[in-house]
PDB file of C-alpha atoms in Angstrom:
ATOM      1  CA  UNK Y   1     -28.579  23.345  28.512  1.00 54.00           C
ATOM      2  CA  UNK Y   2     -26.186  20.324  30.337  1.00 51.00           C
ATOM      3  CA  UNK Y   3     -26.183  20.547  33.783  1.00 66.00           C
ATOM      4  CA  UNK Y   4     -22.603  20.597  35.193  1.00 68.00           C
ATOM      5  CA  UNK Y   5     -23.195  17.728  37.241  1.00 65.00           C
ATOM      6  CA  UNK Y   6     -24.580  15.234  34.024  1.00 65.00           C
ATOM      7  CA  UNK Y   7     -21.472  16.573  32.141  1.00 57.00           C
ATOM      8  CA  UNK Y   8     -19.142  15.277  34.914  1.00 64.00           C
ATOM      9  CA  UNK Y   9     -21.246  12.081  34.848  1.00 65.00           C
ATOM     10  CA  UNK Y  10     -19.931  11.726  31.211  1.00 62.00           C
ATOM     11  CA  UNK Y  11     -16.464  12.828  31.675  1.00 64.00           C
ATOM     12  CA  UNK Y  12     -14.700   9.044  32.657  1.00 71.00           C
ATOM     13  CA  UNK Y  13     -16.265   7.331  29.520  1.00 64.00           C
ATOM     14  CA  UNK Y  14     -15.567  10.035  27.390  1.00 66.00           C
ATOM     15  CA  UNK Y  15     -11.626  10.271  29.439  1.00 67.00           C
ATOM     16  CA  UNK Y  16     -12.092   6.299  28.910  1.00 71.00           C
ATOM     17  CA  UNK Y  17     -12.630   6.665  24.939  1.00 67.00           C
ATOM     18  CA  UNK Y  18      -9.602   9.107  24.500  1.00 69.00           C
ATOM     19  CA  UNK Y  19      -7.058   7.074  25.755  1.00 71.00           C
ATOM     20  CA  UNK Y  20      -8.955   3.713  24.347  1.00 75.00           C
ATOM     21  CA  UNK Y  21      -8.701   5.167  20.692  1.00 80.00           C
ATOM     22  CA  UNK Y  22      -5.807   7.783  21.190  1.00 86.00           C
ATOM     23  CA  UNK Y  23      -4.039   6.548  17.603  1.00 87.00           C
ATOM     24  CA  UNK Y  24      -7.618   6.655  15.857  1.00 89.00           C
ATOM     25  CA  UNK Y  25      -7.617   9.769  16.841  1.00 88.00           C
ATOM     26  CA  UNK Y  26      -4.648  10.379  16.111  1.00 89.00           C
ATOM     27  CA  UNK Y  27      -4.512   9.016  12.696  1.00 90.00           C
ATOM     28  CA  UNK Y  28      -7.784  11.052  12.023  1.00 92.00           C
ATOM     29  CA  UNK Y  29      -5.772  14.277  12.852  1.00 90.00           C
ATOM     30  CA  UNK Y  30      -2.967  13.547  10.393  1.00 91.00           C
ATOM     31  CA  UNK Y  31      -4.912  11.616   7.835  1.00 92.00           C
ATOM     32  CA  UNK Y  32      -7.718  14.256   7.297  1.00 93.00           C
ATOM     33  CA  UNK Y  33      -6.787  17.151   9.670  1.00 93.00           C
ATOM     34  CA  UNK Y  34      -3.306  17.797   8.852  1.00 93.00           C
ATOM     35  CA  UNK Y  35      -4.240  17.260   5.257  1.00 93.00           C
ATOM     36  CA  UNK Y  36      -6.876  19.461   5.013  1.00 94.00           C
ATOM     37  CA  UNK Y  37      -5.299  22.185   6.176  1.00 95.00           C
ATOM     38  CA  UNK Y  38      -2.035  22.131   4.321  1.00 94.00           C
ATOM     39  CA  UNK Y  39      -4.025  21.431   1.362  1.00 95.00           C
ATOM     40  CA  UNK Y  40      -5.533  25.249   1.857  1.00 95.00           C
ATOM     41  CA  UNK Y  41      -2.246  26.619   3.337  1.00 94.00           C
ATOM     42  CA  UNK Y  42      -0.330  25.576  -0.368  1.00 95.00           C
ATOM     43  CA  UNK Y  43      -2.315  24.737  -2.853  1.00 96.00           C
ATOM     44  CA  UNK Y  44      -0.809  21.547  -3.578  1.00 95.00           C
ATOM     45  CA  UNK Y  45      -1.993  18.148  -3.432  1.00 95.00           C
ATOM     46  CA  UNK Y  46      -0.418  15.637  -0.233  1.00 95.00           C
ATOM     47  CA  UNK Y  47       1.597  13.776  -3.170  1.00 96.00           C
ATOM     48  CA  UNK Y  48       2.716  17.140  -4.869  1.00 97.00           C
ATOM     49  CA  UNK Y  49       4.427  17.999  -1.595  1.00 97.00           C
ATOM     50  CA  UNK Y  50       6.034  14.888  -0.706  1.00 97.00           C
ATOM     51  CA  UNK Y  51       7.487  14.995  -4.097  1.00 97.00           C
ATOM     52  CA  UNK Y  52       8.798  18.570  -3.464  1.00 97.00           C
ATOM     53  CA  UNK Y  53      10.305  17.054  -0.026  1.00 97.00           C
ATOM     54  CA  UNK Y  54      11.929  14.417  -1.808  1.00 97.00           C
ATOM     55  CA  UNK Y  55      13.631  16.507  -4.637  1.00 97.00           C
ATOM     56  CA  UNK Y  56      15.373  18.107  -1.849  1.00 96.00           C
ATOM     57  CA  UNK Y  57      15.967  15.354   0.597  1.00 97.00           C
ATOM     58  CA  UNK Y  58      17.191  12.479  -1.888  1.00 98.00           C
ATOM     59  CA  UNK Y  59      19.744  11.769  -3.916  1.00 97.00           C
ATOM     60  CA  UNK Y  60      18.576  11.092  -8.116  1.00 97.00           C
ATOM     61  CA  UNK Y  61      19.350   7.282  -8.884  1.00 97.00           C
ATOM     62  CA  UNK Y  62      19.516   6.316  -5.158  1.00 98.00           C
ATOM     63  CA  UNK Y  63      16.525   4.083  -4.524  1.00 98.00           C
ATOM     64  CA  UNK Y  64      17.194   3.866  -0.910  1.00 98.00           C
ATOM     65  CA  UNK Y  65      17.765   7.721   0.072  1.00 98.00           C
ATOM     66  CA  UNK Y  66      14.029   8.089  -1.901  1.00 98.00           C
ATOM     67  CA  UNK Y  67      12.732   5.661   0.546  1.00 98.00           C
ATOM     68  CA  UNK Y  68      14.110   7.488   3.138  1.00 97.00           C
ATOM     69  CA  UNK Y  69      13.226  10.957   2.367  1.00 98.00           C
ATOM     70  CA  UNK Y  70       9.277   8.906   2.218  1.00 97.00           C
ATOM     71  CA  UNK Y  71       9.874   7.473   5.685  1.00 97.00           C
ATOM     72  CA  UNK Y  72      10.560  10.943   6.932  1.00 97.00           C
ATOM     73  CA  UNK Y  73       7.723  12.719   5.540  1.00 96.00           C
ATOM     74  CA  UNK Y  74       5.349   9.777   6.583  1.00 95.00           C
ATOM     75  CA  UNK Y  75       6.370   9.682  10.236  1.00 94.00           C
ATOM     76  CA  UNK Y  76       7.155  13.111  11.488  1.00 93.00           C
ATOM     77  CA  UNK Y  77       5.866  15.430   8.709  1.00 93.00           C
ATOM     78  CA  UNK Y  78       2.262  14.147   6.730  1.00 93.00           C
ATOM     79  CA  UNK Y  79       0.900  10.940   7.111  1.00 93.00           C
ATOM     80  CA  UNK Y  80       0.744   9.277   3.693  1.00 93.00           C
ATOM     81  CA  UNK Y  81      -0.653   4.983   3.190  1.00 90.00           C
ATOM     82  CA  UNK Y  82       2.660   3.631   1.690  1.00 92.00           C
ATOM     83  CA  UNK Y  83       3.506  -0.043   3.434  1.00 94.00           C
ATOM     84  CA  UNK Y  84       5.880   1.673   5.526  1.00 94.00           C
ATOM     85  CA  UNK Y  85       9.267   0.262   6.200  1.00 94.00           C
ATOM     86  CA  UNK Y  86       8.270  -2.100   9.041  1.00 93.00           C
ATOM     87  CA  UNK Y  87       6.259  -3.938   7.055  1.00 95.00           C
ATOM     88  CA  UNK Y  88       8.522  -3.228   3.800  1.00 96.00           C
ATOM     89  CA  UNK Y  89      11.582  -5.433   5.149  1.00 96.00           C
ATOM     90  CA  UNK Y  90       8.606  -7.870   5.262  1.00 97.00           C
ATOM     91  CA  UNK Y  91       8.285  -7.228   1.624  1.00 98.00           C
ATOM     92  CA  UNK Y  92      12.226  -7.256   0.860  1.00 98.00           C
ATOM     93  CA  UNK Y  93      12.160 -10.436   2.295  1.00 97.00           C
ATOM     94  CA  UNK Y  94       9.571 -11.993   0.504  1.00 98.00           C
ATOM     95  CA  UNK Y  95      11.042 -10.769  -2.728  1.00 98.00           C
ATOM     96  CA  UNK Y  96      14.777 -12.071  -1.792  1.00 97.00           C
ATOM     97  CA  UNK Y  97      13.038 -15.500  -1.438  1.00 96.00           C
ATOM     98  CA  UNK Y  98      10.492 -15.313  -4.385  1.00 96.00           C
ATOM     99  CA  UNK Y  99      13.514 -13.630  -6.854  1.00 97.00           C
ATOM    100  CA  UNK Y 100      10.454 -12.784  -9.263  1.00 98.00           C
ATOM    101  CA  UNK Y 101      11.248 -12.232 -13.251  1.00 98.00           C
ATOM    102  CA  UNK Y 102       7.423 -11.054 -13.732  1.00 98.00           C
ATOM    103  CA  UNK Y 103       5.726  -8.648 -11.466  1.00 98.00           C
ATOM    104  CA  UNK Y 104       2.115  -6.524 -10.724  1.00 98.00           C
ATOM    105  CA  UNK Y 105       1.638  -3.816  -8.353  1.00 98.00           C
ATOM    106  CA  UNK Y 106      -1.865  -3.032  -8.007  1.00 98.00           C
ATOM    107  CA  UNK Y 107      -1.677   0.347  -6.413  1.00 97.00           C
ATOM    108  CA  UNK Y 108       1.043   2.676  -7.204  1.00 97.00           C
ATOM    109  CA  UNK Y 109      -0.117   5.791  -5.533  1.00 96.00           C
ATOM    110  CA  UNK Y 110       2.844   7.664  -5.864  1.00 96.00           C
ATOM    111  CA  UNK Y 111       5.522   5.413  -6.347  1.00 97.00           C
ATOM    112  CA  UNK Y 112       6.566   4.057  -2.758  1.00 98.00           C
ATOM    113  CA  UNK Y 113       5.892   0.664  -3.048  1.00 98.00           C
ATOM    114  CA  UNK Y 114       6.907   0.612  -6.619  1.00 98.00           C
ATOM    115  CA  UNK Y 115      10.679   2.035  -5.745  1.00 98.00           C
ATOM    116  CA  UNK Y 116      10.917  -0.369  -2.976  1.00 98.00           C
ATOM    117  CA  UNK Y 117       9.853  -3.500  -5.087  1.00 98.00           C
ATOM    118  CA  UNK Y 118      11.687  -2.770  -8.173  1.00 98.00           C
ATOM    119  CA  UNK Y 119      15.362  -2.162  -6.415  1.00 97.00           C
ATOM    120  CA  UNK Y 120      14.930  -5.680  -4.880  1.00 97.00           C
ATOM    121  CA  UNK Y 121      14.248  -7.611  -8.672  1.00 98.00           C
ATOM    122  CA  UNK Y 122      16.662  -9.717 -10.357  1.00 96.00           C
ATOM    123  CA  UNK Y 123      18.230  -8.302 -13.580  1.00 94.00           C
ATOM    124  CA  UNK Y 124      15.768  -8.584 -16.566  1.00 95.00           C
ATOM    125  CA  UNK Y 125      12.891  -8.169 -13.980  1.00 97.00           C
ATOM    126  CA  UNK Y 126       9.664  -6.876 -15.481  1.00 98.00           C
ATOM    127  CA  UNK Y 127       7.573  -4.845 -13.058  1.00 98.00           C
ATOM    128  CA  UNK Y 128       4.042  -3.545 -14.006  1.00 98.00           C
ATOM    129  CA  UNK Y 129       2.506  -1.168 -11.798  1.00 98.00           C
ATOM    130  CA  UNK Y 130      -0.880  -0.245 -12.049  1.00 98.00           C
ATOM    131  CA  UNK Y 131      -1.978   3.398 -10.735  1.00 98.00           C
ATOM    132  CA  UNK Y 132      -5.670   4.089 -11.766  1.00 97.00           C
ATOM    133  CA  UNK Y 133      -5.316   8.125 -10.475  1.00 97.00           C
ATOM    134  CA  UNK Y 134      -4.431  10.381 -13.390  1.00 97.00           C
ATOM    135  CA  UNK Y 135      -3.098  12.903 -10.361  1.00 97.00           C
ATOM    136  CA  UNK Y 136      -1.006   9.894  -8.334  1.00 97.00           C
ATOM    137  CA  UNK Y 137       0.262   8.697 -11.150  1.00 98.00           C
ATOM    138  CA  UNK Y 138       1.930  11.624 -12.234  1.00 97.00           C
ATOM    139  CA  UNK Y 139       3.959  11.638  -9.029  1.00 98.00           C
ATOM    140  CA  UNK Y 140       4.207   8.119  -9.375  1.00 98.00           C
ATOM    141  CA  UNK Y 141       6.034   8.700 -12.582  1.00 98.00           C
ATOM    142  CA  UNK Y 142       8.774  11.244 -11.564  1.00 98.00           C
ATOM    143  CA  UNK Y 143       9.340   9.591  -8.288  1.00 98.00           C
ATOM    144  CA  UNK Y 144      10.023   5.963 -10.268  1.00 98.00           C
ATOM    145  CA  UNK Y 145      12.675   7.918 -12.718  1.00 98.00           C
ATOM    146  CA  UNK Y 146      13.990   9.789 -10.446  1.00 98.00           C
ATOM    147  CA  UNK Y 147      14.886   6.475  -8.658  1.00 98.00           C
ATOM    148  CA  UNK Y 148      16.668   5.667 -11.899  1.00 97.00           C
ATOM    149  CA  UNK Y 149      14.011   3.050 -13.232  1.00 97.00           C
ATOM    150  CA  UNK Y 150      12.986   3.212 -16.894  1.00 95.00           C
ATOM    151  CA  UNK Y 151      10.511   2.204 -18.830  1.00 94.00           C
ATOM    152  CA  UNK Y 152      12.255  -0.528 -19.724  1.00 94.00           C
ATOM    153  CA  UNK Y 153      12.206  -2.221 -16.495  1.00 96.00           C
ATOM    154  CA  UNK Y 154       9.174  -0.217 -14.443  1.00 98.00           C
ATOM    155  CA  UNK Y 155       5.920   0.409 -16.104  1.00 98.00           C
ATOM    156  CA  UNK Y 156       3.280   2.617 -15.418  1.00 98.00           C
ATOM    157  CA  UNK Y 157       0.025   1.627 -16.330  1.00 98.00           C
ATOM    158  CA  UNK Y 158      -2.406   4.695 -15.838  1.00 98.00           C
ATOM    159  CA  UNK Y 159      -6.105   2.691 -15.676  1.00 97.00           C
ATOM    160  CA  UNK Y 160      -8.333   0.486 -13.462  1.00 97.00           C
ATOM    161  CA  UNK Y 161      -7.012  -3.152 -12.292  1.00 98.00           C
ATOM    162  CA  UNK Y 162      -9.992  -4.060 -13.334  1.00 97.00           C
ATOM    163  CA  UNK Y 163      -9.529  -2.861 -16.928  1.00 98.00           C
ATOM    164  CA  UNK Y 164      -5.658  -3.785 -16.759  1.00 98.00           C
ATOM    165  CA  UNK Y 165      -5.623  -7.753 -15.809  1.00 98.00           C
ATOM    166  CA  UNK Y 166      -8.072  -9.100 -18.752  1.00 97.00           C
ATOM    167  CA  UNK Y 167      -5.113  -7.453 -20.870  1.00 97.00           C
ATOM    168  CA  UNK Y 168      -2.154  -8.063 -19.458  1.00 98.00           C
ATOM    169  CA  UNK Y 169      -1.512 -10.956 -21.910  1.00 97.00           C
ATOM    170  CA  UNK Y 170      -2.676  -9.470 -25.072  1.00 97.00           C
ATOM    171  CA  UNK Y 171      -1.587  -5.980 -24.540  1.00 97.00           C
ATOM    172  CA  UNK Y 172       1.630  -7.080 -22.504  1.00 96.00           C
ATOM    173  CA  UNK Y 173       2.448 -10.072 -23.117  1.00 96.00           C
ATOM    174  CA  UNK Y 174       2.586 -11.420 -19.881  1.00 97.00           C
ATOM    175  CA  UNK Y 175       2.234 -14.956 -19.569  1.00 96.00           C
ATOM    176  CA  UNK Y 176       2.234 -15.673 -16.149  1.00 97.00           C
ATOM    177  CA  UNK Y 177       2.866 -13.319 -12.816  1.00 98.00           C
ATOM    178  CA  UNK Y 178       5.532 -14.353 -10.211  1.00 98.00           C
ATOM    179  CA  UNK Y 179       4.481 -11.823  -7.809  1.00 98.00           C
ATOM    180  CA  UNK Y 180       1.278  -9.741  -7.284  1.00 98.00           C
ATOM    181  CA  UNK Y 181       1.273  -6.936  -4.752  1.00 98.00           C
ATOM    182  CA  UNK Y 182      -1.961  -5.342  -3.506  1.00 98.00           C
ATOM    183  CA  UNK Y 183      -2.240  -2.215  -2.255  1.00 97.00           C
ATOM    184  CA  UNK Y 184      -4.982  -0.206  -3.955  1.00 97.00           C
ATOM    185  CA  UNK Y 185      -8.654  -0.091  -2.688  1.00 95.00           C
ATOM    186  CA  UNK Y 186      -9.258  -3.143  -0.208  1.00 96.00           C
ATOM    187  CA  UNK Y 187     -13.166  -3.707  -1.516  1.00 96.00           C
ATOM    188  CA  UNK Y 188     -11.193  -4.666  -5.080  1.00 98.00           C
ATOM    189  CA  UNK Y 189      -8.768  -7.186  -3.346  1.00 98.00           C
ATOM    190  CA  UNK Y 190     -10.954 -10.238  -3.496  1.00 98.00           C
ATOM    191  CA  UNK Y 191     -12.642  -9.494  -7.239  1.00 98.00           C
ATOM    192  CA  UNK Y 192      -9.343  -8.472  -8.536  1.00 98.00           C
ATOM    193  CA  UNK Y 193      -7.833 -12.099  -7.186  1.00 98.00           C
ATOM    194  CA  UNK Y 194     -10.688 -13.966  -8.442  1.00 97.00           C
ATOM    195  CA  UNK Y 195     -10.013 -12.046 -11.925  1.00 98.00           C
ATOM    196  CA  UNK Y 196      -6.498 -13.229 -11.431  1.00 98.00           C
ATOM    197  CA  UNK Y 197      -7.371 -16.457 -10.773  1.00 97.00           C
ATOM    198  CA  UNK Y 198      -9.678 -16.603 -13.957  1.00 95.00           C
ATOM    199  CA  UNK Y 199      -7.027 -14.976 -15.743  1.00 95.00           C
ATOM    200  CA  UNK Y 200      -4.469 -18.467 -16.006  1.00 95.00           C
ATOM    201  CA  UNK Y 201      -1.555 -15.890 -15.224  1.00 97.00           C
ATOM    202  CA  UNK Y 202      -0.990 -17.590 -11.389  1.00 97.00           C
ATOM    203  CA  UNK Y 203       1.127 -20.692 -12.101  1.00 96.00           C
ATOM    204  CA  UNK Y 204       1.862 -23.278  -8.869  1.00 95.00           C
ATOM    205  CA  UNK Y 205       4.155 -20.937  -7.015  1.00 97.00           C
ATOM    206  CA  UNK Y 206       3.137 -17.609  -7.567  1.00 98.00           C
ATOM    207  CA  UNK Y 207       2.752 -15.392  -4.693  1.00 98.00           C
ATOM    208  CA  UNK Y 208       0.421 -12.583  -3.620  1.00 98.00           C
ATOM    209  CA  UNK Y 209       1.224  -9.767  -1.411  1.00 98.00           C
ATOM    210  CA  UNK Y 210      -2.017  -7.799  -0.304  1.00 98.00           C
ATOM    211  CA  UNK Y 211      -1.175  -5.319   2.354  1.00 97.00           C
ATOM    212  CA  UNK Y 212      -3.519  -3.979   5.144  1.00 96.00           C
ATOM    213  CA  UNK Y 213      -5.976  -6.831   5.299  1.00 97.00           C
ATOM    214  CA  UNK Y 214      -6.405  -6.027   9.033  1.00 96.00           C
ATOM    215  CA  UNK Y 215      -6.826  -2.182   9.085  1.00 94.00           C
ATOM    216  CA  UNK Y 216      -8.947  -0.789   7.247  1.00 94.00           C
ATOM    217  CA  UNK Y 217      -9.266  -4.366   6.813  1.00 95.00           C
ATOM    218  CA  UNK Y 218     -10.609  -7.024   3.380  1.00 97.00           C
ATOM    219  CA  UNK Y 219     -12.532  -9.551   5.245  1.00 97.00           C
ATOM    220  CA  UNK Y 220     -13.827 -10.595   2.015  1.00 97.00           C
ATOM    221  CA  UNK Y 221     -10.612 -11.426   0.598  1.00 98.00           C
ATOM    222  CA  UNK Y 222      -9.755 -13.589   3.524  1.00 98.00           C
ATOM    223  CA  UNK Y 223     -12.455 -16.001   3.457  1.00 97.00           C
ATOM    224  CA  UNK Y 224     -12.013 -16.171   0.210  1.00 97.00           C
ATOM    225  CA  UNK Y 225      -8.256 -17.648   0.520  1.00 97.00           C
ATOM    226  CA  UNK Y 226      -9.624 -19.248   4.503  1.00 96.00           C
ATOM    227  CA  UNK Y 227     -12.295 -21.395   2.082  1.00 95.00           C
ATOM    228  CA  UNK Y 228     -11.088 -21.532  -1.963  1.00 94.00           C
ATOM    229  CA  UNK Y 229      -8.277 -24.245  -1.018  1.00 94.00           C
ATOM    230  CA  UNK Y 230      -6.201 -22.935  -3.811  1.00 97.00           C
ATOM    231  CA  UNK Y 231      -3.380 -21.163  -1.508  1.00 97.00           C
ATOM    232  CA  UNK Y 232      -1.020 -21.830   1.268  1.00 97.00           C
ATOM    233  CA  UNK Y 233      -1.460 -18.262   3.312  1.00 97.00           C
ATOM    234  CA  UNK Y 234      -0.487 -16.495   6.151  1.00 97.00           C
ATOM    235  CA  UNK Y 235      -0.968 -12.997   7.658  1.00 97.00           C
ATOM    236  CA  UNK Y 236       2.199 -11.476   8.798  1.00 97.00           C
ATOM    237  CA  UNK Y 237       0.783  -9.473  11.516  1.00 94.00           C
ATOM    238  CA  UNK Y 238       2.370  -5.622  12.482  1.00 93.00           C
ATOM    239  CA  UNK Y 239       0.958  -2.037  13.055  1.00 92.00           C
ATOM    240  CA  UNK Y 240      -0.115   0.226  10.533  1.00 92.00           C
ATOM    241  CA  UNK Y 241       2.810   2.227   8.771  1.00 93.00           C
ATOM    242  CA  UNK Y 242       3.519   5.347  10.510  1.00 93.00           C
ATOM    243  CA  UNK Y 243       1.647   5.359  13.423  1.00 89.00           C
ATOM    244  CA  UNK Y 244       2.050   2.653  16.524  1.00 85.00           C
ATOM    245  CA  UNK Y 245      -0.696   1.387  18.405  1.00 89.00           C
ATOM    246  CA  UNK Y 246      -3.319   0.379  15.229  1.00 92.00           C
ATOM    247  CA  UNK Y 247      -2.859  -3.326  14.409  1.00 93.00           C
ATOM    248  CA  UNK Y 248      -2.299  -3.955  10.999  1.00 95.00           C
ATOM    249  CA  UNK Y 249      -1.268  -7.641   8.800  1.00 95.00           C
ATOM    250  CA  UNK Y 250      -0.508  -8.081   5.552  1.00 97.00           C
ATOM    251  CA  UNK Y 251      -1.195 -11.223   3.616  1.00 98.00           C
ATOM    252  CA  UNK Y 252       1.111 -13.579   1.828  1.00 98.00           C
ATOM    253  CA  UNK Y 253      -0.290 -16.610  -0.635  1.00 98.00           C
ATOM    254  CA  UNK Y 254       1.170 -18.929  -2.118  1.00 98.00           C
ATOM    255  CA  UNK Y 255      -0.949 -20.293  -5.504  1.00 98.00           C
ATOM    256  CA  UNK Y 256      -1.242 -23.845  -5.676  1.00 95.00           C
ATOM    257  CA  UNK Y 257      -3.210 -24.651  -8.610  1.00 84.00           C
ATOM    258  CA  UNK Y 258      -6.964 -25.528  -9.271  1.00 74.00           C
ATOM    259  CA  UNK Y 259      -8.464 -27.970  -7.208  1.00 61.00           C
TER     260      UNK Y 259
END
């Protein structure tokens, strides 16, 4: 058994550690905690219930009150990974500038990042989004038509990046990419760029957005683009979406060719 007086001895560093990594812990409780428990409480799945909130918080067709109803549920009810709308008006930005005709999500989850990206295209855009959870992408799929984007314009490729970019030329007929966002898992950032790369869909211009490249972090994929010499880059630092105190960057390139 502790004494009392070694458990006192331990009580400023473990005082220290709690304040030190208060939004860890924090994003532990509502990550896994929260999520856990509701999980048991209603039987559905995190992205089943945010869907449920957003049928009854949103207007159909409105791209923007979706978004919303997201930011809501993200910040004060469940915390779910979308980029977040701090770091989205990053992303609106960079797609005002780019105006891309040609565009790949890698990452859908359930069909944040798609909504915001696809209300900011050009007329005649072309936006594939690539989702490789059967479960996700079901959400994925409501929430994009319910934001009154068909098939037409948004679509929903159920399958591994991996498995999608070697076809995305002979299956759909893409012959060059304007604009890749990242935001699936960070250990396939750097192979699914160098697959890109491979690929001859980048032409001199293209860009690449990869999101959270600080937290949880792709160190891989930045040396890569620090030491390939094939991009102009920068990380547009912030804080993770949905909870303050955690930095967070996400990536923008610019492809400039082979060497």
């Amino acid at each position: 058994m502790v004494s009392p007086a070694i458990a006192l001895a331990f009580l400023p560093l473990l005082l220290t550690l709690l304040i030190r990594y208060r939004y860890y812990f924090m994003l532990f409780y509502r990550a896994v905690l929260v999520r856990l428990w509701r999980d048991c409480r209603t039987g559905l799945s995190r992205e089943e219930r945010v869907f449920q909130y957003i049928l009854t918080h949103a207007t159909a067709g409105d791209p923007e009150s979706i978004l919303d109803a997201f930011d809501t549920w993200c910040s004060k009810v469940e915390f779910i990974s979308n980029i977040g709308p701090k770091k989205g008006k990053i992303l609106d930005r960079l797609l005002l500038e780019q105006s891309p005709v040609t565009v790949l999500e890698l990452g859908a989850h359930c069909g944040y990042s798609t909504v915001r990206i696809a209300r900011a295209l050009p007329r005649g855009a072309r936006h594939y989004s690539v989702e490789m959870d059967q479960s996700n992408a079901a959400i994925a799929e409501k929430v994009i038509r319910l934001a009154g984007f068909d098939d037409g314009m948004v679509e929903l490729i159920v399958c591994p990046s991996d498995e999608v970019i070697p076809r995305l030329r002979s299956d759909y007929g893409v012959e060059k990419l304007d604009f890749v966002f990242m935001d699936h898992w960070k250990k396939c950032y750097l192979p699914d760029l160098q697959m890109l790369e491979g690929s001859g869909l980048l032409g001199k211009g293209s860009m690449i957005v990869a999101d959270n490249v600080l937290f949880p972090g792709a160190p891989n994929f930045l040396r890569h683009i620090r030491r390939c010499g094939l991009y102009e880059w920068r990380v547009h630092r912030a804080t993770l979406e949905y909870i303050k105190g955690i930095r967070d960057g996400m990536a923008e390139l610019i492809y400039q060719g082979t060497k």
